[in-house]
Amino acid sequence: IAFLAHYFENMGLRSPANGGAGEPPGQLLLQQQRLGRALWHLRLAHHSQRTAFNNNVGVAYECLSASGRKKKPGLDGRTYSELLKRICRDGEAPEEVVAPLLRKIQCRDHEAVPLDVFRAGMLTCFVLLEFVARAGALYQLLEDPALAVADRRVGQAVLDTLEGALQARDGAATPARFLEAGSRLGPDSLALAMDRALVARRPSSPMTREEFLEKAAALFIAKVKPVG
């Protein structure tokens, strides 16, 4: 159902009646099938299983690079960017959280995308989704169940501690390494940071889940190198 909805949505957006260039329905359907197959291969192995994940990335790249009757073999920026959006959307991360990353790693529509750029983009997206999921679980520990918000002092103290952990991994600046840095935040360091934040006992405004996730994701995205 999700595939059909996405297919007909794209038909409406790209039809001549809506001012787009328009594509033959058969060609559009073939493109959506290739995207579906690529996504299937990319999800076969977790990104931490490097050999299997890299092999699946190669297969996904080949699926999307297959040539049609009027198209040369290769992967263009539009298809690559569409796949990035699909991964983030299916990962259920808030759009405002992933949008800055997509702007950083997308390619121009007609730009050729080599395999190494494709692999880096796929890995970065999957790692960000996991990073955001872990940040969401962390926020649940901070929020007041009755108010569904967290104390801003405590939330910011945790974010500052997370930023320090990420900076400590700058020598090995890869997405997976930054995720590892976040997972190694010990309960002692977090407890100490939260205790210091509460010592002053000054009035504090609330921090929402959305704000916390955006700030946590921004720490990660700041370490990602833009394409080109």
Short mmCIF file of C-alpha atoms in Angstrom, two decimals:
data_model
loop_
_atom_site.label_atom_id
_atom_site.label_comp_id
_atom_site.label_asym_id
_atom_site.label_seq_id
_atom_site.Cartn_x
_atom_site.Cartn_y
_atom_site.Cartn_z
CA ILE A 1 0.00 0.00 0.00
CA ALA A 2 2.84 2.37 0.88
CA PHE A 3 4.56 1.59 -2.43
CA LEU A 4 1.37 2.24 -4.45
CA ALA A 5 0.71 5.49 -2.61
CA HIS A 6 4.24 6.69 -3.28
CA TYR A 7 4.01 5.63 -6.93
CA PHE A 8 0.77 7.52 -7.64
CA GLU A 9 1.99 10.54 -5.68
CA ASN A 10 5.03 10.72 -7.95
CA MET A 11 2.86 10.30 -11.04
CA GLY A 12 0.87 13.34 -9.98
CA LEU A 13 3.94 15.41 -9.22
CA ARG A 14 5.70 14.58 -12.48
CA SER A 15 2.78 14.56 -14.90
CA PRO A 16 2.69 17.17 -17.72
CA ALA A 17 -0.60 18.50 -16.32
CA ASN A 18 1.25 19.68 -13.23
CA GLY A 19 3.94 21.45 -15.15
CA GLY A 20 6.54 18.71 -14.80
CA ALA A 21 8.48 17.10 -17.56
CA GLY A 22 6.42 13.95 -17.18
CA GLU A 23 7.65 10.38 -17.44
CA PRO A 24 6.08 7.34 -19.07
CA PRO A 25 4.12 5.36 -16.43
CA GLY A 26 6.12 2.24 -17.24
CA GLN A 27 9.42 4.03 -16.72
CA LEU A 28 8.25 5.54 -13.43
CA LEU A 29 7.02 2.16 -12.21
CA LEU A 30 10.37 0.58 -13.12
CA GLN A 31 12.17 3.31 -11.18
CA GLN A 32 10.01 2.71 -8.10
CA GLN A 33 10.63 -1.03 -8.35
CA ARG A 34 14.37 -0.42 -8.45
CA LEU A 35 14.15 1.82 -5.39
CA GLY A 36 12.17 -0.87 -3.59
CA ARG A 37 14.72 -3.56 -4.44
CA ALA A 38 17.59 -1.29 -3.39
CA LEU A 39 15.94 -0.60 -0.04
CA TRP A 40 15.34 -4.31 0.49
CA HIS A 41 19.02 -5.10 -0.05
CA LEU A 42 20.17 -2.21 2.16
CA ARG A 43 18.08 -3.52 5.07
CA LEU A 44 19.33 -7.09 4.89
CA ALA A 45 22.24 -6.38 7.24
CA HIS A 46 22.81 -3.85 10.01
CA HIS A 47 25.40 -1.20 9.20
CA SER A 48 27.61 -2.54 12.02
CA GLN A 49 28.09 -5.74 10.00
CA ARG A 50 30.53 -3.98 7.72
CA THR A 51 31.30 -6.67 5.15
CA ALA A 52 27.69 -7.72 4.67
CA PHE A 53 26.44 -4.12 4.65
CA ASN A 54 29.05 -3.00 2.11
CA ASN A 55 28.21 -5.96 -0.12
CA ASN A 56 24.51 -5.09 0.06
CA VAL A 57 25.30 -1.45 -0.72
CA GLY A 58 27.08 -2.63 -3.85
CA VAL A 59 24.09 -4.71 -4.93
CA ALA A 60 21.71 -1.79 -4.25
CA TYR A 61 23.94 0.49 -6.31
CA GLU A 62 23.83 -1.96 -9.21
CA CYS A 63 20.03 -2.19 -8.96
CA LEU A 64 19.72 1.57 -9.34
CA SER A 65 22.44 1.89 -11.98
CA ALA A 66 20.87 -0.52 -14.46
CA SER A 67 20.31 1.22 -17.78
CA GLY A 68 17.06 1.56 -19.63
CA ARG A 69 16.60 1.80 -23.38
CA LYS A 70 17.27 5.55 -23.38
CA LYS A 71 19.50 5.78 -20.38
CA LYS A 72 23.18 5.08 -19.93
CA PRO A 73 24.29 2.90 -17.01
CA GLY A 74 25.04 4.84 -13.85
CA LEU A 75 23.34 6.46 -10.88
CA ASP A 76 22.13 10.04 -11.04
CA GLY A 77 21.70 12.46 -8.19
CA ARG A 78 17.91 12.50 -8.35
CA THR A 79 17.62 8.75 -7.76
CA TYR A 80 20.26 8.86 -5.04
CA SER A 81 18.52 11.73 -3.25
CA GLU A 82 15.14 10.00 -3.55
CA LEU A 83 16.57 6.91 -1.89
CA LEU A 84 18.01 8.99 0.96
CA LYS A 85 14.58 10.54 1.55
CA ARG A 86 12.90 7.13 1.51
CA ILE A 87 15.33 5.74 4.09
CA CYS A 88 14.77 8.69 6.42
CA ARG A 89 11.00 8.67 5.95
CA ASP A 90 10.71 4.93 6.56
CA GLY A 91 12.92 5.35 9.62
CA GLU A 92 10.21 7.60 11.12
CA ALA A 93 12.65 10.32 12.11
CA PRO A 94 11.07 13.79 12.26
CA GLU A 95 11.52 15.66 8.98
CA GLU A 96 12.99 18.73 10.67
CA VAL A 97 15.66 16.48 12.25
CA VAL A 98 16.86 14.80 9.04
CA ALA A 99 16.40 17.74 6.63
CA PRO A 100 19.77 19.36 7.50
CA LEU A 101 21.55 16.06 6.82
CA LEU A 102 19.84 15.57 3.47
CA ARG A 103 20.84 19.07 2.40
CA LYS A 104 24.43 18.20 3.24
CA ILE A 105 24.75 14.84 1.46
CA GLN A 106 22.32 15.11 -1.47
CA CYS A 107 23.61 15.47 -5.03
CA ARG A 108 22.28 17.52 -7.94
CA ASP A 109 19.63 15.75 -10.00
CA HIS A 110 21.80 15.13 -13.06
CA GLU A 111 25.08 14.67 -11.21
CA ALA A 112 26.75 11.26 -11.50
CA VAL A 113 27.01 9.52 -8.11
CA PRO A 114 30.01 7.18 -7.71
CA LEU A 115 29.83 4.11 -5.49
CA ASP A 116 31.92 5.57 -2.65
CA VAL A 117 29.63 8.61 -2.36
CA PHE A 118 26.59 6.31 -2.48
CA ARG A 119 28.02 4.07 0.25
CA ALA A 120 28.88 7.02 2.51
CA GLY A 121 25.39 8.50 2.08
CA MET A 122 23.61 5.24 2.88
CA LEU A 123 25.76 4.61 5.95
CA THR A 124 25.32 8.15 7.23
CA CYS A 125 21.53 7.98 6.92
CA PHE A 126 21.23 4.66 8.75
CA VAL A 127 23.59 5.79 11.50
CA LEU A 128 21.70 9.06 11.99
CA LEU A 129 18.40 7.19 12.32
CA GLU A 130 19.90 4.98 15.02
CA PHE A 131 21.50 7.98 16.69
CA VAL A 132 18.14 9.78 16.82
CA ALA A 133 16.42 6.66 18.17
CA ARG A 134 18.96 6.43 20.99
CA ALA A 135 18.59 10.13 21.70
CA GLY A 136 14.82 9.61 21.93
CA ALA A 137 15.31 6.78 24.44
CA LEU A 138 17.62 9.03 26.46
CA TYR A 139 15.05 11.82 26.47
CA GLN A 140 12.45 9.44 27.92
CA LEU A 141 14.67 9.09 30.98
CA LEU A 142 14.82 12.86 31.39
CA GLU A 143 11.21 13.88 30.82
CA ASP A 144 8.59 14.37 33.47
CA PRO A 145 5.87 11.76 32.72
CA ALA A 146 3.13 14.11 33.89
CA LEU A 147 4.26 17.04 31.74
CA ALA A 148 5.91 15.16 28.84
CA VAL A 149 8.80 17.64 28.87
CA ALA A 150 12.27 17.68 30.41
CA ASP A 151 14.01 20.27 32.56
CA ARG A 152 16.04 22.46 30.20
CA ARG A 153 19.06 22.56 32.51
CA VAL A 154 19.22 18.77 32.63
CA GLY A 155 18.56 18.36 28.92
CA GLN A 156 21.27 20.84 27.98
CA ALA A 157 23.72 19.22 30.39
CA VAL A 158 23.17 15.86 28.70
CA LEU A 159 23.59 17.44 25.25
CA ASP A 160 26.83 19.10 26.37
CA THR A 161 28.11 15.75 27.64
CA LEU A 162 27.16 14.11 24.34
CA GLU A 163 28.95 16.85 22.41
CA GLY A 164 32.08 16.26 24.44
CA ALA A 165 31.94 12.53 23.68
CA LEU A 166 31.59 13.21 19.96
CA GLN A 167 34.50 15.65 19.95
CA ALA A 168 36.66 13.02 21.61
CA ARG A 169 36.17 10.81 18.53
CA ASP A 170 37.26 13.43 15.98
CA GLY A 171 40.40 11.45 15.21
CA ALA A 172 38.25 8.74 13.62
CA ALA A 173 35.56 10.86 12.04
CA THR A 174 33.20 8.28 10.58
CA PRO A 175 29.45 8.05 11.25
CA ALA A 176 29.74 4.67 12.97
CA ARG A 177 32.48 5.98 15.29
CA PHE A 178 30.29 8.89 16.36
CA LEU A 179 27.47 6.47 17.15
CA GLU A 180 29.93 4.42 19.20
CA ALA A 181 30.97 7.55 21.09
CA GLY A 182 27.34 8.28 21.96
CA SER A 183 26.75 4.72 23.16
CA ARG A 184 29.78 4.93 25.46
CA LEU A 185 28.36 7.75 27.56
CA GLY A 186 28.64 6.23 30.99
CA PRO A 187 25.90 6.60 33.59
CA ASP A 188 28.43 8.17 35.96
CA SER A 189 29.29 11.02 33.58
CA LEU A 190 25.63 11.67 32.78
CA ALA A 191 24.61 11.57 36.45
CA LEU A 192 27.40 14.00 37.34
CA ALA A 193 26.38 16.39 34.57
CA MET A 194 22.72 16.30 35.64
CA ASP A 195 23.62 16.81 39.30
CA ARG A 196 25.68 19.89 38.42
CA ALA A 197 22.80 21.25 36.37
CA LEU A 198 20.43 20.96 39.31
CA VAL A 199 22.76 22.37 41.97
CA ALA A 200 21.86 25.98 41.28
CA ARG A 201 18.14 25.28 41.66
CA ARG A 202 17.34 28.22 39.43
CA PRO A 203 14.00 28.33 37.61
CA SER A 204 14.24 26.54 34.30
CA SER A 205 12.05 26.42 31.22
CA PRO A 206 10.99 23.07 29.74
CA MET A 207 12.72 21.35 26.81
CA THR A 208 10.47 19.40 24.45
CA ARG A 209 11.34 16.09 22.84
CA GLU A 210 11.44 17.71 19.40
CA GLU A 211 13.92 20.35 20.51
CA PHE A 212 16.12 17.77 22.24
CA LEU A 213 16.19 15.51 19.16
CA GLU A 214 16.96 18.43 16.83
CA LYS A 215 19.87 19.56 18.99
CA ALA A 216 21.22 16.04 19.40
CA ALA A 217 20.99 15.40 15.65
CA ALA A 218 22.69 18.74 14.94
CA LEU A 219 25.71 17.58 16.96
CA PHE A 220 25.99 14.53 14.74
CA ILE A 221 25.30 16.33 11.46
CA ALA A 222 27.96 18.95 12.23
CA LYS A 223 30.56 16.17 11.98
CA VAL A 224 29.34 14.94 8.58
CA LYS A 225 31.32 16.12 5.59
CA PRO A 226 29.16 17.58 2.79
CA VAL A 227 29.18 15.93 -0.62
CA GLY A 228 31.65 17.58 -2.99
#
